[in-house]
């Protein structure tokens, strides 16, 4: 707004009078402008106001803890973390709060000693400044609409909905700053579309969907920074295409698909940094070609394929760093040539082929000199190969080595430090 004043000096009028009148005019204009601005005040300058989305209640930075203000006929109270936690612990009504000043909501409604009964509508909360939501609803009854929450600053969602009945639409959440999603939905009822989530900064997805009915398309997820997928989908309903995932930084895949219906093509996965594949496909229908996997860093394959129909060619795998092969092919139908495997660092082979009625490959040249435990290794099998050349001098446990295998007529290892019967 541009205001101009012109002073007209008339003949005989004193200069001082003109200046005085001009000054009075300026004062009058300024007073008028002040009144206009006061009447046209931006509603967001109120201590508590409704955000543009029409749902979230926000606080002005100048608002004080304990301040109240009415929005659309409802009175809201400004709280900080201390006041909020106090209200929650006392069972107070927390549905009409302005939580803008809160940055930490970890364990907020978590059941302590007994399950929390909290299940109130807090969809209007402003969580835009929160960075930690770990275990927020763990072991609670919470299952409300929080789709409008702005979680763009949250970094930690560890166990957020763990052991709760939560199953709401949160597809629009901006989780781009989250680094920890481990146990986020574990043992919950969650099964919603979150395909558009940006998980590019997440490093841990440990047990994220374990024990859930989750079976949604997350094929486009960028998991390139994830290092730990231990139990990620364990005992879930998941069976989706994740062939394009970049798992090159993952180090732990233990129990990843345990007891799931998963049977998808993951042949092109780069697993070169994985060290733990224990129980990875146990009790699944998995039977896909993974012959080209680089397993050179894996040190444990404990029960990797047990109780599965897996029967693919993995004869060229580099297992030279593996130390544990216990129950690896137990109760499977695996019967592929693995005679060239370098098992020289393996120390435990107990129950390795137990219950496998198919395996009968020539592995007489295996270097098993470092193995200490071969108990039940070939019990309840049809195995019949010459293993007389095995160096079993370090084996101290070979209990029931080949019990219930009357078909084995060829020479067996010569155990000197244990009883194979």
GROMACS .gro file of C-alpha atoms in nm:
model
  421
    1UNK     CA    1   0.000   0.000   0.000
    2UNK     CA    2   0.146   0.332  -0.106
    3UNK     CA    3   0.038   0.649   0.079
    4UNK     CA    4   0.132   0.990  -0.047
    5UNK     CA    5   0.085   1.324   0.128
    6UNK     CA    6   0.102   1.656  -0.047
    7UNK     CA    7   0.157   1.982   0.138
    8UNK     CA    8   0.010   2.287  -0.033
    9UNK     CA    9   0.142   2.617   0.100
   10UNK     CA   10  -0.101   2.896   0.048
   11UNK     CA   11  -0.004   3.256   0.049
   12UNK     CA   12  -0.031   3.387   0.405
   13UNK     CA   13  -0.047   3.039   0.568
   14UNK     CA   14   0.227   2.967   0.816
   15UNK     CA   15   0.457   2.683   0.727
   16UNK     CA   16   0.432   2.537   1.080
   17UNK     CA   17   0.053   2.501   1.053
   18UNK     CA   18   0.085   2.302   0.733
   19UNK     CA   19   0.339   2.067   0.890
   20UNK     CA   20   0.114   2.015   1.193
   21UNK     CA   21  -0.189   1.933   0.981
   22UNK     CA   22   0.016   1.691   0.776
   23UNK     CA   23   0.138   1.515   1.089
   24UNK     CA   24  -0.216   1.483   1.222
   25UNK     CA   25  -0.328   1.332   0.892
   26UNK     CA   26  -0.047   1.074   0.907
   27UNK     CA   27  -0.142   0.974   1.261
   28UNK     CA   28  -0.505   0.934   1.159
   29UNK     CA   29  -0.409   0.713   0.865
   30UNK     CA   30  -0.184   0.491   1.081
   31UNK     CA   31  -0.459   0.444   1.339
   32UNK     CA   32  -0.701   0.346   1.065
   33UNK     CA   33  -0.453   0.093   0.921
   34UNK     CA   34  -0.399  -0.060   1.264
   35UNK     CA   35  -0.772  -0.104   1.312
   36UNK     CA   36  -0.808  -0.263   0.968
   37UNK     CA   37  -0.523  -0.509   1.034
   38UNK     CA   38  -0.665  -0.600   1.374
   39UNK     CA   39  -1.003  -0.680   1.222
   40UNK     CA   40  -0.848  -0.882   0.937
   41UNK     CA   41  -0.613  -1.095   1.156
   42UNK     CA   42  -0.500  -1.425   1.001
   43UNK     CA   43  -0.688  -1.702   1.185
   44UNK     CA   44  -0.366  -1.906   1.206
   45UNK     CA   45  -0.233  -1.645   1.447
   46UNK     CA   46  -0.475  -1.778   1.707
   47UNK     CA   47  -0.300  -1.992   1.974
   48UNK     CA   48  -0.478  -2.303   1.846
   49UNK     CA   49  -0.613  -2.339   1.494
   50UNK     CA   50  -0.735  -2.590   1.236
   51UNK     CA   51  -0.481  -2.690   0.971
   52UNK     CA   52  -0.565  -2.659   0.600
   53UNK     CA   53  -0.643  -3.034   0.584
   54UNK     CA   54  -0.949  -2.966   0.800
   55UNK     CA   55  -0.850  -3.236   1.052
   56UNK     CA   56  -0.527  -3.152   1.235
   57UNK     CA   57  -0.527  -2.913   1.530
   58UNK     CA   58  -0.211  -2.704   1.546
   59UNK     CA   59  -0.061  -2.465   1.801
   60UNK     CA   60   0.103  -2.132   1.735
   61UNK     CA   61   0.466  -2.124   1.859
   62UNK     CA   62   0.368  -1.854   2.105
   63UNK     CA   63   0.106  -2.077   2.269
   64UNK     CA   64   0.179  -2.179   2.626
   65UNK     CA   65   0.134  -2.524   2.773
   66UNK     CA   66  -0.209  -2.536   2.931
   67UNK     CA   67  -0.359  -2.271   2.703
   68UNK     CA   68  -0.706  -2.352   2.574
   69UNK     CA   69  -0.887  -2.225   2.270
   70UNK     CA   70  -1.208  -2.311   2.095
   71UNK     CA   71  -1.211  -2.441   1.738
   72UNK     CA   72  -1.545  -2.518   1.575
   73UNK     CA   73  -1.712  -2.530   1.914
   74UNK     CA   74  -1.458  -2.772   2.066
   75UNK     CA   75  -1.211  -2.663   2.334
   76UNK     CA   76  -0.854  -2.780   2.279
   77UNK     CA   77  -0.562  -2.770   2.524
   78UNK     CA   78  -0.196  -2.709   2.445
   79UNK     CA   79   0.029  -2.984   2.588
   80UNK     CA   80   0.395  -3.074   2.595
   81UNK     CA   81   0.538  -3.424   2.639
   82UNK     CA   82   0.533  -3.417   3.020
   83UNK     CA   83   0.172  -3.302   3.038
   84UNK     CA   84   0.064  -3.549   2.769
   85UNK     CA   85   0.224  -3.847   2.940
   86UNK     CA   86   0.068  -3.745   3.268
   87UNK     CA   87  -0.277  -3.731   3.113
   88UNK     CA   88  -0.232  -4.070   2.946
   89UNK     CA   89  -0.117  -4.233   3.269
   90UNK     CA   90  -0.421  -4.090   3.450
   91UNK     CA   91  -0.661  -4.211   3.182
   92UNK     CA   92  -0.770  -3.856   3.097
   93UNK     CA   93  -0.941  -3.760   2.771
   94UNK     CA   94  -0.662  -3.691   2.521
   95UNK     CA   95  -0.879  -3.653   2.212
   96UNK     CA   96  -0.895  -3.271   2.227
   97UNK     CA   97  -0.531  -3.177   2.260
   98UNK     CA   98  -0.288  -2.972   2.058
   99UNK     CA   99   0.032  -3.179   2.051
  100UNK     CA  100   0.245  -2.953   1.831
  101UNK     CA  101   0.503  -2.908   2.109
  102UNK     CA  102   0.556  -3.284   2.153
  103UNK     CA  103   0.863  -3.439   1.987
  104UNK     CA  104   0.872  -3.781   2.155
  105UNK     CA  105   0.575  -4.019   2.169
  106UNK     CA  106   0.766  -4.341   2.234
  107UNK     CA  107   0.586  -4.597   2.455
  108UNK     CA  108   0.300  -4.348   2.497
  109UNK     CA  109   0.012  -4.597   2.504
  110UNK     CA  110   0.217  -4.912   2.552
  111UNK     CA  111   0.065  -5.170   2.781
  112UNK     CA  112   0.267  -5.200   3.102
  113UNK     CA  113   0.213  -5.525   3.289
  114UNK     CA  114  -0.125  -5.561   3.124
  115UNK     CA  115  -0.269  -5.472   2.786
  116UNK     CA  116  -0.360  -5.106   2.741
  117UNK     CA  117  -0.729  -5.050   2.663
  118UNK     CA  118  -0.663  -4.723   2.482
  119UNK     CA  119  -0.864  -4.692   2.161
  120UNK     CA  120  -0.972  -4.328   2.128
  121UNK     CA  121  -0.988  -4.098   1.826
  122UNK     CA  122  -0.664  -3.899   1.814
  123UNK     CA  123  -0.669  -3.838   1.442
  124UNK     CA  124  -0.655  -3.460   1.498
  125UNK     CA  125  -0.321  -3.473   1.678
  126UNK     CA  126  -0.038  -3.269   1.529
  127UNK     CA  127   0.262  -3.504   1.519
  128UNK     CA  128   0.460  -3.302   1.267
  129UNK     CA  129   0.741  -3.239   1.518
  130UNK     CA  130   0.760  -3.593   1.654
  131UNK     CA  131   1.082  -3.784   1.580
  132UNK     CA  132   1.027  -4.096   1.793
  133UNK     CA  133   0.716  -4.317   1.782
  134UNK     CA  134   0.881  -4.640   1.895
  135UNK     CA  135   0.646  -4.880   2.078
  136UNK     CA  136   0.381  -4.605   2.079
  137UNK     CA  137   0.079  -4.838   2.060
  138UNK     CA  138   0.250  -5.163   2.156
  139UNK     CA  139   0.018  -5.404   2.337
  140UNK     CA  140  -0.279  -5.169   2.320
  141UNK     CA  141  -0.630  -5.194   2.175
  142UNK     CA  142  -0.570  -4.904   1.939
  143UNK     CA  143  -0.734  -4.922   1.596
  144UNK     CA  144  -0.838  -4.571   1.491
  145UNK     CA  145  -0.803  -4.355   1.180
  146UNK     CA  146  -0.473  -4.164   1.189
  147UNK     CA  147  -0.438  -4.132   0.815
  148UNK     CA  148  -0.400  -3.751   0.833
  149UNK     CA  149  -0.097  -3.761   1.060
  150UNK     CA  150   0.211  -3.580   0.933
  151UNK     CA  151   0.491  -3.821   1.029
  152UNK     CA  152   0.746  -3.665   0.797
  153UNK     CA  153   0.992  -3.596   1.081
  154UNK     CA  154   0.967  -3.934   1.249
  155UNK     CA  155   1.291  -4.133   1.247
  156UNK     CA  156   1.202  -4.425   1.474
  157UNK     CA  157   0.892  -4.644   1.433
  158UNK     CA  158   1.034  -4.949   1.611
  159UNK     CA  159   0.749  -5.167   1.740
  160UNK     CA  160   0.498  -4.887   1.686
  161UNK     CA  161   0.190  -5.110   1.643
  162UNK     CA  162   0.339  -5.429   1.785
  163UNK     CA  163   0.083  -5.666   1.936
  164UNK     CA  164  -0.211  -5.435   1.865
  165UNK     CA  165  -0.523  -5.486   1.647
  166UNK     CA  166  -0.426  -5.190   1.428
  167UNK     CA  167  -0.540  -5.220   1.066
  168UNK     CA  168  -0.608  -4.873   0.926
  169UNK     CA  169  -0.524  -4.694   0.602
  170UNK     CA  170  -0.190  -4.514   0.642
  171UNK     CA  171  -0.096  -4.531   0.275
  172UNK     CA  172  -0.038  -4.155   0.247
  173UNK     CA  173   0.212  -4.133   0.532
  174UNK     CA  174   0.544  -3.969   0.452
  175UNK     CA  175   0.793  -4.207   0.616
  176UNK     CA  176   1.091  -4.085   0.419
  177UNK     CA  177   1.292  -3.998   0.733
  178UNK     CA  178   1.230  -4.323   0.918
  179UNK     CA  179   1.541  -4.537   0.971
  180UNK     CA  180   1.404  -4.809   1.201
  181UNK     CA  181   1.087  -5.004   1.116
  182UNK     CA  182   1.180  -5.320   1.303
  183UNK     CA  183   0.884  -5.497   1.471
  184UNK     CA  184   0.662  -5.211   1.351
  185UNK     CA  185   0.356  -5.429   1.282
  186UNK     CA  186   0.465  -5.751   1.454
  187UNK     CA  187   0.172  -5.959   1.579
  188UNK     CA  188  -0.079  -5.694   1.470
  189UNK     CA  189  -0.370  -5.731   1.227
  190UNK     CA  190  -0.220  -5.496   0.972
  191UNK     CA  191  -0.283  -5.570   0.605
  192UNK     CA  192  -0.313  -5.239   0.420
  193UNK     CA  193  -0.171  -5.096   0.099
  194UNK     CA  194   0.157  -4.918   0.176
  195UNK     CA  195   0.308  -4.970  -0.167
  196UNK     CA  196   0.381  -4.598  -0.212
  197UNK     CA  197   0.585  -4.562   0.106
  198UNK     CA  198   0.932  -4.414   0.065
  199UNK     CA  199   1.146  -4.645   0.282
  200UNK     CA  200   1.472  -4.538   0.125
  201UNK     CA  201   1.628  -4.438   0.458
  202UNK     CA  202   1.525  -4.746   0.652
  203UNK     CA  203   1.816  -4.961   0.771
  204UNK     CA  204   1.632  -5.217   0.985
  205UNK     CA  205   1.318  -5.414   0.898
  206UNK     CA  206   1.365  -5.685   1.160
  207UNK     CA  207   1.035  -5.871   1.218
  208UNK     CA  208   0.848  -5.582   1.057
  209UNK     CA  209   0.551  -5.793   0.942
  210UNK     CA  210   0.608  -6.110   1.142
  211UNK     CA  211   0.296  -6.281   1.273
  212UNK     CA  212   0.062  -6.065   1.064
  213UNK     CA  213  -0.183  -6.132   0.778
  214UNK     CA  214   0.014  -5.885   0.566
  215UNK     CA  215   0.018  -5.971   0.195
  216UNK     CA  216   0.039  -5.647  -0.001
  217UNK     CA  217   0.237  -5.541  -0.306
  218UNK     CA  218   0.560  -5.378  -0.188
  219UNK     CA  219   0.760  -5.469  -0.497
  220UNK     CA  220   0.858  -5.107  -0.568
  221UNK     CA  221   1.004  -5.041  -0.224
  222UNK     CA  222   1.357  -4.904  -0.217
  223UNK     CA  223   1.524  -5.126   0.043
  224UNK     CA  224   1.872  -5.040  -0.076
  225UNK     CA  225   1.982  -4.916   0.268
  226UNK     CA  226   1.839  -5.200   0.473
  227UNK     CA  227   2.104  -5.409   0.648
  228UNK     CA  228   1.886  -5.635   0.862
  229UNK     CA  229   1.581  -5.834   0.742
  230UNK     CA  230   1.587  -6.090   1.021
  231UNK     CA  231   1.236  -6.238   1.061
  232UNK     CA  232   1.094  -5.961   0.841
  233UNK     CA  233   0.805  -6.171   0.708
  234UNK     CA  234   0.818  -6.460   0.953
  235UNK     CA  235   0.486  -6.642   0.995
  236UNK     CA  236   0.302  -6.383   0.784
  237UNK     CA  237   0.073  -6.439   0.484
  238UNK     CA  238   0.317  -6.275   0.245
  239UNK     CA  239   0.366  -6.413  -0.106
  240UNK     CA  240   0.431  -6.119  -0.338
  241UNK     CA  241   0.684  -6.044  -0.610
  242UNK     CA  242   0.991  -5.877  -0.455
  243UNK     CA  243   1.236  -5.986  -0.724
  244UNK     CA  244   1.345  -5.628  -0.796
  245UNK     CA  245   1.450  -5.551  -0.440
  246UNK     CA  246   1.805  -5.427  -0.391
  247UNK     CA  247   1.920  -5.633  -0.094
  248UNK     CA  248   2.289  -5.575  -0.156
  249UNK     CA  249   2.344  -5.419   0.188
  250UNK     CA  250   2.153  -5.680   0.384
  251UNK     CA  251   2.368  -5.880   0.625
  252UNK     CA  252   2.105  -6.081   0.812
  253UNK     CA  253   1.825  -6.281   0.646
  254UNK     CA  254   1.772  -6.526   0.929
  255UNK     CA  255   1.410  -6.645   0.959
  256UNK     CA  256   1.309  -6.403   0.684
  257UNK     CA  257   1.042  -6.626   0.527
  258UNK     CA  258   0.995  -6.877   0.809
  259UNK     CA  259   0.653  -7.045   0.787
  260UNK     CA  260   0.517  -6.819   0.513
  261UNK     CA  261   0.353  -6.920   0.182
  262UNK     CA  262   0.636  -6.743   0.000
  263UNK     CA  263   0.746  -6.901  -0.328
  264UNK     CA  264   0.857  -6.622  -0.561
  265UNK     CA  265   1.148  -6.573  -0.799
  266UNK     CA  266   1.436  -6.405  -0.613
  267UNK     CA  267   1.709  -6.555  -0.829
  268UNK     CA  268   1.864  -6.217  -0.911
  269UNK     CA  269   1.903  -6.099  -0.552
  270UNK     CA  270   2.250  -5.978  -0.457
  271UNK     CA  271   2.307  -6.155  -0.126
  272UNK     CA  272   2.683  -6.111  -0.131
  273UNK     CA  273   2.688  -5.933   0.207
  274UNK     CA  274   2.460  -6.172   0.391
  275UNK     CA  275   2.626  -6.361   0.678
  276UNK     CA  276   2.323  -6.532   0.833
  277UNK     CA  277   2.073  -6.741   0.634
  278UNK     CA  278   1.962  -6.962   0.921
  279UNK     CA  279   1.597  -7.079   0.913
  280UNK     CA  280   1.547  -6.858   0.608
  281UNK     CA  281   1.304  -7.083   0.418
  282UNK     CA  282   1.206  -7.324   0.694
  283UNK     CA  283   0.858  -7.472   0.654
  284UNK     CA  284   0.777  -7.279   0.335
  285UNK     CA  285   0.677  -7.398  -0.014
  286UNK     CA  286   0.986  -7.225  -0.153
  287UNK     CA  287   1.143  -7.407  -0.447
  288UNK     CA  288   1.299  -7.148  -0.676
  289UNK     CA  289   1.627  -7.127  -0.865
  290UNK     CA  290   1.886  -6.952  -0.646
  291UNK     CA  291   2.185  -7.126  -0.800
  292UNK     CA  292   2.363  -6.800  -0.880
  293UNK     CA  293   2.347  -6.656  -0.530
  294UNK     CA  294   2.683  -6.542  -0.393
  295UNK     CA  295   2.680  -6.691  -0.043
  296UNK     CA  296   3.052  -6.651   0.012
  297UNK     CA  297   3.010  -6.448   0.332
  298UNK     CA  298   2.746  -6.667   0.492
  299UNK     CA  299   2.864  -6.833   0.813
  300UNK     CA  300   2.546  -7.009   0.922
  301UNK     CA  301   2.294  -7.206   0.718
  302UNK     CA  302   2.132  -7.363   1.021
  303UNK     CA  303   1.797  -7.515   0.917
  304UNK     CA  304   1.795  -7.302   0.603
  305UNK     CA  305   1.564  -7.529   0.398
  306UNK     CA  306   1.427  -7.767   0.662
  307UNK     CA  307   1.068  -7.884   0.617
  308UNK     CA  308   1.047  -7.734   0.268
  309UNK     CA  309   1.022  -7.892  -0.080
  310UNK     CA  310   1.338  -7.715  -0.195
  311UNK     CA  311   1.524  -7.916  -0.457
  312UNK     CA  312   1.727  -7.683  -0.675
  313UNK     CA  313   2.083  -7.700  -0.803
  314UNK     CA  314   2.312  -7.516  -0.558
  315UNK     CA  315   2.618  -7.725  -0.631
  316UNK     CA  316   2.838  -7.428  -0.721
  317UNK     CA  317   2.768  -7.235  -0.400
  318UNK     CA  318   3.076  -7.115  -0.214
  319UNK     CA  319   3.006  -7.235   0.140
  320UNK     CA  320   3.367  -7.212   0.253
  321UNK     CA  321   3.283  -6.966   0.534
  322UNK     CA  322   2.990  -7.161   0.670
  323UNK     CA  323   3.044  -7.308   1.016
  324UNK     CA  324   2.694  -7.435   1.093
  325UNK     CA  325   2.489  -7.664   0.868
  326UNK     CA  326   2.277  -7.818   1.141
  327UNK     CA  327   1.933  -7.940   1.014
  328UNK     CA  328   1.999  -7.761   0.684
  329UNK     CA  329   1.809  -8.017   0.473
  330UNK     CA  330   1.610  -8.185   0.747
  331UNK     CA  331   1.279  -8.329   0.625
  332UNK     CA  332   1.322  -8.187   0.275
  333UNK     CA  333   1.315  -8.350  -0.068
  334UNK     CA  334   1.654  -8.207  -0.158
  335UNK     CA  335   1.865  -8.438  -0.373
  336UNK     CA  336   2.116  -8.235  -0.571
  337UNK     CA  337   2.486  -8.284  -0.629
  338UNK     CA  338   2.677  -8.087  -0.363
  339UNK     CA  339   2.986  -8.305  -0.374
  340UNK     CA  340   3.209  -8.009  -0.464
  341UNK     CA  341   3.115  -7.804  -0.156
  342UNK     CA  342   3.404  -7.683   0.058
  343UNK     CA  343   3.278  -7.764   0.408
  344UNK     CA  344   3.620  -7.745   0.569
  345UNK     CA  345   3.511  -7.475   0.818
  346UNK     CA  346   3.189  -7.643   0.924
  347UNK     CA  347   3.182  -7.753   1.289
  348UNK     CA  348   2.819  -7.862   1.329
  349UNK     CA  349   2.632  -8.103   1.100
  350UNK     CA  350   2.393  -8.269   1.343
  351UNK     CA  351   2.051  -8.355   1.194
  352UNK     CA  352   2.173  -8.210   0.861
  353UNK     CA  353   1.984  -8.462   0.643
  354UNK     CA  354   1.762  -8.612   0.911
  355UNK     CA  355   1.426  -8.725   0.770
  356UNK     CA  356   1.526  -8.649   0.411
  357UNK     CA  357   1.412  -8.955   0.218
  358UNK     CA  358   1.553  -8.831  -0.113
  359UNK     CA  359   1.914  -8.727  -0.062
  360UNK     CA  360   2.169  -8.980  -0.182
  361UNK     CA  361   2.460  -8.797  -0.340
  362UNK     CA  362   2.832  -8.886  -0.335
  363UNK     CA  363   2.983  -8.660  -0.069
  364UNK     CA  364   3.263  -8.896   0.029
  365UNK     CA  365   3.526  -8.636  -0.061
  366UNK     CA  366   3.398  -8.372   0.182
  367UNK     CA  367   3.661  -8.231   0.417
  368UNK     CA  368   3.485  -8.266   0.752
  369UNK     CA  369   3.794  -8.256   0.970
  370UNK     CA  370   3.662  -7.961   1.176
  371UNK     CA  371   3.318  -8.104   1.244
  372UNK     CA  372   3.255  -8.190   1.609
  373UNK     CA  373   2.886  -8.286   1.603
  374UNK     CA  374   2.727  -8.532   1.357
  375UNK     CA  375   2.447  -8.663   1.578
  376UNK     CA  376   2.149  -8.791   1.375
  377UNK     CA  377   2.308  -8.657   1.059
  378UNK     CA  378   2.157  -8.928   0.835
  379UNK     CA  379   1.894  -9.075   1.065
  380UNK     CA  380   1.560  -9.166   0.902
  381UNK     CA  381   1.701  -9.133   0.550
  382UNK     CA  382   1.763  -9.349   0.242
  383UNK     CA  383   2.128  -9.243   0.220
  384UNK     CA  384   2.375  -9.504   0.097
  385UNK     CA  385   2.717  -9.372   0.001
  386UNK     CA  386   3.075  -9.458   0.092
  387UNK     CA  387   3.194  -9.216   0.364
  388UNK     CA  388   3.484  -9.426   0.487
  389UNK     CA  389   3.729  -9.159   0.377
  390UNK     CA  390   3.591  -8.893   0.608
  391UNK     CA  391   3.827  -8.763   0.874
  392UNK     CA  392   3.605  -8.763   1.183
  393UNK     CA  393   3.880  -8.742   1.443
  394UNK     CA  394   3.727  -8.426   1.593
  395UNK     CA  395   3.372  -8.557   1.608
  396UNK     CA  396   3.272  -8.603   1.971
  397UNK     CA  397   2.897  -8.637   1.917
  398UNK     CA  398   2.761  -8.887   1.666
  399UNK     CA  399   2.464  -9.026   1.857
  400UNK     CA  400   2.224  -9.218   1.628
  401UNK     CA  401   2.426  -9.105   1.327
  402UNK     CA  402   2.229  -9.319   1.082
  403UNK     CA  403   1.953  -9.476   1.290
  404UNK     CA  404   1.649  -9.603   1.099
  405UNK     CA  405   1.844  -9.627   0.776
  406UNK     CA  406   1.877  -9.999   0.699
  407UNK     CA  407   1.948  -9.923   0.333
  408UNK     CA  408   2.297  -9.799   0.414
  409UNK     CA  409   2.524 -10.088   0.321
  410UNK     CA  410   2.833  -9.901   0.203
  411UNK     CA  411   3.120  -9.813   0.441
  412UNK     CA  412   3.049  -9.548   0.705
  413UNK     CA  413   3.284  -9.306   0.882
  414UNK     CA  414   3.515  -9.461   1.138
  415UNK     CA  415   3.417  -9.280   1.459
  416UNK     CA  416   3.671  -9.315   1.737
  417UNK     CA  417   3.557  -9.050   1.986
  418UNK     CA  418   3.184  -9.119   1.999
  419UNK     CA  419   2.926  -9.393   1.962
  420UNK     CA  420   2.721  -9.363   1.640
  421UNK     CA  421   2.452  -9.604   1.764
   0.00000   0.00000   0.00000
